[in-house]
Structure formats: C-alpha cells, structure tokens
C-alpha cells in the first residue's frame, strides 16, 4: 500500500503535470524512506500488512518515475542496486537509464523523522513524546554490500495497516542473509515481531503509539540508541541498542522499570530463520554456509519452538527452509515501583 499510494501521486504529478510533490520536499522524503528501509540484500523490509521475505517490489516504479523527473543521484543508486534482482523494464514502468555512483550516504546510524502532519492528525495512545523525540524508522548500516550489517527499528505503532511492531527489530541482514522474520499480512500481534513481551500480574498491555528517542550517539568504535515505550502498561520499556562497529556485532539490552508493584513476566523474543543449534548461552542459526550466533546473558531460562505456519510467506527465500525459529529469553520477578529488570 505504501508504494501504491506514492505511485498514484507520481502518475498524477507527471500526467497533469503538477510538480508540487517534487518541489515541496515530500518526494525527497519518500526517496529517503525507501533508502532507510532497504536492507543490505537491497530489498524493502516488508513491515506492516505485507508478506514474503522481499516485499512486493512496488517501489521500483516509484523510483523510476522519480528518477525520470529529477535525475536524483540517490534514486539512481537505489535503482542500480535493485535492478540486479528485480525487473523494471516492462512496458508502462517508466524505465530509464540510471547511472548509479557508489555512495556512503546511507552508512551509519540514520533516523527517518516522523512527519509533522502525520503526528498532528494521529493523536497517540499512551505517552506522546514531543515530535522532536519521535521517529518513523531507524537504521544502522555498516555499508551497502550484502555481507555488511544492517538493522531496522520501528518507531510508530499506529496508522492504517499497522502492526504491533514499534521498538522491534524489523530487519537484520549480514553475511548475505536475512536472519529475522517479520512480515505476514494477518499476523500483526506483537508476538510475531522481534520484541519484548510483557505481562504484569498475568495481564498484557498494548504498546503506545509513538516511541520516544531518549538518546543516541556514534563514534569510530560504536553507535547507540535508547528508545522508550511508556504510558500504556504499568512499566516503562527501554530498548538500548549498541552497534559494535569493529566486531561487526550488535547488542540489545531490554530494560523494564516498574511503575507499580506487581509480578512481571518478560519474554525477549527473536523470530529467526535457518538451521538451529542450541548453545548453553543462546543459539546459532546456519544458512547454507553463513552462520549467526545469538548470545544471551547466560543466566536466564531459554525456550524455543518452531512455527512453520508463520514461515509460509518465506517459501521463496533461497537460503533456508521456511520455518520460523521462535527464540525466547525469559525472566519472571516481583518488582516494586521504581525497580528495574534487564535482559540482554
């Protein structure tokens, strides 16, 4: 739906013609959104109501039209990457010659800001941070080659065709592979995302509509962000994400701060794909010559089960069987107001 909407607008832009979309900055924001949410296998993360491991490819015609109208170098770069796996030269697809130039503009920690009009017209459930502390998507990218690390984190939990995926890791690619499954049209509950599941006194709670960016930083050795979900549950959930640049690895620390006294049950969930081997402090996933280790803190209970039904949209993925490995790290404790619990 995302790319269908922009396609319609660009058809209108070019047919009337009316270049407002191109001159008011909105078209460029769409382009930057496409770049932020493109992983290192050069596919779009299929978040929300979408299916399959590589999304639909509906962004190609949008990129072709935008490039035809503006000649934007970022559009040329994205087309150059995507045309290696997707066809955009069919009739009516606005195919044109693109001369991509290698760029580092997408590398590092990137925040795609939340649109002011969207924020204004969608009053939020739970704590609503100032617009300056909100974000739409957040990416970490080592570089563009398929072997390099890429992560995508979601910042919004409302809107049409939404999924309960805010503060979840929606995409993780490295070593030329996808490692986390996210994206099945009807499976929109939080448990189908790589997230933190929280029960307090046996009761579950919805996520707030807007995540709050609490801090970020970057240097030659690492980059980090802290994102908070608050206002809908009797606890604040802070997800601390650290990218260890030199180790080509990343760390997630989930921290829950009790707002009231209660019995807290936490489940840090990862929906992985690949052949699975259990380790004393986590798991290893293997995909036809590439492997990824998920290491936990080692002193909490680990559980795992397979979900073949959730894996069905991944039947076309070439590197692993379409079976989702649901990997959970579990913690249960009595907490008083102000006390904290952490999982890593």
PDB file of N, CA and C in Angstrom, residues 35 37 54 68 73 81 96 115 121 150 171 181 192-194 196 202 204 209 231 235 242 311 324 338 340 344:
ATOM      1  N   UNK A  35      15.251   4.469   1.026  1.00  0.00           N
ATOM      2  CA  UNK A  35      16.655   4.151   1.301  1.00  0.00           C
ATOM      3  C   UNK A  35      16.840   3.612   2.718  1.00  0.00           C
ATOM      4  N   UNK A  37      14.730   2.038   4.654  1.00  0.00           N
ATOM      5  CA  UNK A  37      14.088   0.741   4.892  1.00  0.00           C
ATOM      6  C   UNK A  37      14.522  -0.331   3.900  1.00  0.00           C
ATOM      7  N   UNK A  54      10.837 -10.577   0.718  1.00  0.00           N
ATOM      8  CA  UNK A  54      11.466  -9.477  -0.011  1.00  0.00           C
ATOM      9  C   UNK A  54      10.485  -8.398  -0.429  1.00  0.00           C
ATOM     10  N   UNK A  68      13.204   9.708 -13.322  1.00  0.00           N
ATOM     11  CA  UNK A  68      12.925  10.302 -14.638  1.00  0.00           C
ATOM     12  C   UNK A  68      12.610  11.791 -14.509  1.00  0.00           C
ATOM     13  N   UNK A  73      20.566  11.571  -7.710  1.00  0.00           N
ATOM     14  CA  UNK A  73      21.596  10.524  -7.608  1.00  0.00           C
ATOM     15  C   UNK A  73      21.215   9.399  -6.646  1.00  0.00           C
ATOM     16  N   UNK A  81      21.029  -0.754  -7.618  1.00  0.00           N
ATOM     17  CA  UNK A  81      21.093  -1.919  -6.733  1.00  0.00           C
ATOM     18  C   UNK A  81      19.911  -2.852  -6.968  1.00  0.00           C
ATOM     19  N   UNK A  96      14.085   3.982 -17.280  1.00  0.00           N
ATOM     20  CA  UNK A  96      15.010   4.912 -17.914  1.00  0.00           C
ATOM     21  C   UNK A  96      16.433   4.596 -17.495  1.00  0.00           C
ATOM     22  N   UNK A 115       6.740  12.410  10.208  1.00  0.00           N
ATOM     23  CA  UNK A 115       6.151  13.539   9.509  1.00  0.00           C
ATOM     24  C   UNK A 115       5.274  14.362  10.457  1.00  0.00           C
ATOM     25  N   UNK A 121      -2.201  14.765  13.091  1.00  0.00           N
ATOM     26  CA  UNK A 121      -3.521  14.210  12.790  1.00  0.00           C
ATOM     27  C   UNK A 121      -3.755  12.832  13.405  1.00  0.00           C
ATOM     28  N   UNK A 150      23.168  -4.699   8.636  1.00  0.00           N
ATOM     29  CA  UNK A 150      22.070  -3.745   8.518  1.00  0.00           C
ATOM     30  C   UNK A 150      20.997  -4.104   9.534  1.00  0.00           C
ATOM     31  N   UNK A 171      14.274  -5.827  10.782  1.00  0.00           N
ATOM     32  CA  UNK A 171      15.130  -6.406   9.746  1.00  0.00           C
ATOM     33  C   UNK A 171      16.557  -6.501  10.257  1.00  0.00           C
ATOM     34  N   UNK A 181      12.667 -12.930  10.835  1.00  0.00           N
ATOM     35  CA  UNK A 181      11.431 -12.949  10.062  1.00  0.00           C
ATOM     36  C   UNK A 181      10.478 -11.896  10.616  1.00  0.00           C
ATOM     37  N   UNK A 192       4.544 -11.741  17.025  1.00  0.00           N
ATOM     38  CA  UNK A 192       5.112 -12.096  15.726  1.00  0.00           C
ATOM     39  C   UNK A 192       6.257 -11.173  15.310  1.00  0.00           C
ATOM     40  N   UNK A 193       6.748 -10.375  16.238  1.00  0.00           N
ATOM     41  CA  UNK A 193       7.843  -9.455  15.950  1.00  0.00           C
ATOM     42  C   UNK A 193       8.963  -9.660  16.964  1.00  0.00           C
ATOM     43  N   UNK A 194      10.169  -9.288  16.586  1.00  0.00           N
ATOM     44  CA  UNK A 194      11.336  -9.454  17.468  1.00  0.00           C
ATOM     45  C   UNK A 194      11.322  -8.315  18.471  1.00  0.00           C
ATOM     46  N   UNK A 196       9.878  -7.281  22.898  1.00  0.00           N
ATOM     47  CA  UNK A 196       9.825  -7.686  24.300  1.00  0.00           C
ATOM     48  C   UNK A 196       8.364  -7.835  24.681  1.00  0.00           C
ATOM     49  N   UNK A 202      -0.235 -11.191  35.146  1.00  0.00           N
ATOM     50  CA  UNK A 202      -0.953 -12.006  34.177  1.00  0.00           C
ATOM     51  C   UNK A 202      -1.668 -11.240  33.079  1.00  0.00           C
ATOM     52  N   UNK A 204      -1.718  -8.551  29.768  1.00  0.00           N
ATOM     53  CA  UNK A 204      -0.940  -7.948  28.693  1.00  0.00           C
ATOM     54  C   UNK A 204      -1.471  -6.549  28.386  1.00  0.00           C
ATOM     55  N   UNK A 209       1.533   4.404  20.944  1.00  0.00           N
ATOM     56  CA  UNK A 209       1.568   4.674  19.507  1.00  0.00           C
ATOM     57  C   UNK A 209       2.899   5.238  19.028  1.00  0.00           C
ATOM     58  N   UNK A 231       3.481   4.589  29.087  1.00  0.00           N
ATOM     59  CA  UNK A 231       2.156   5.183  29.182  1.00  0.00           C
ATOM     60  C   UNK A 231       0.987   4.257  28.975  1.00  0.00           C
ATOM     61  N   UNK A 235       4.600  -0.248  33.430  1.00  0.00           N
ATOM     62  CA  UNK A 235       6.058  -0.296  33.356  1.00  0.00           C
ATOM     63  C   UNK A 235       6.511   0.485  32.138  1.00  0.00           C
ATOM     64  N   UNK A 242      23.119  -1.201  20.798  1.00  0.00           N
ATOM     65  CA  UNK A 242      24.506  -0.773  20.603  1.00  0.00           C
ATOM     66  C   UNK A 242      25.091  -1.523  19.418  1.00  0.00           C
ATOM     67  N   UNK A 311       6.197 -19.283   8.837  1.00  0.00           N
ATOM     68  CA  UNK A 311       7.241 -19.307   7.817  1.00  0.00           C
ATOM     69  C   UNK A 311       6.735 -19.431   6.386  1.00  0.00           C
ATOM     70  N   UNK A 324      10.058 -20.683  10.935  1.00  0.00           N
ATOM     71  CA  UNK A 324      10.483 -19.647  11.865  1.00  0.00           C
ATOM     72  C   UNK A 324      10.900 -20.299  13.181  1.00  0.00           C
ATOM     73  N   UNK A 338       9.550   1.522  40.700  1.00  0.00           N
ATOM     74  CA  UNK A 338      10.883   2.083  40.538  1.00  0.00           C
ATOM     75  C   UNK A 338      11.974   1.054  40.351  1.00  0.00           C
ATOM     76  N   UNK A 340      13.968  -2.186  38.586  1.00  0.00           N
ATOM     77  CA  UNK A 340      14.255  -2.495  37.193  1.00  0.00           C
ATOM     78  C   UNK A 340      14.556  -3.977  37.005  1.00  0.00           C
ATOM     79  N   UNK A 344      19.497  -9.210  28.177  1.00  0.00           N
ATOM     80  CA  UNK A 344      20.433  -8.843  27.114  1.00  0.00           C
ATOM     81  C   UNK A 344      20.762 -10.060  26.268  1.00  0.00           C
TER      82      UNK A 344
END
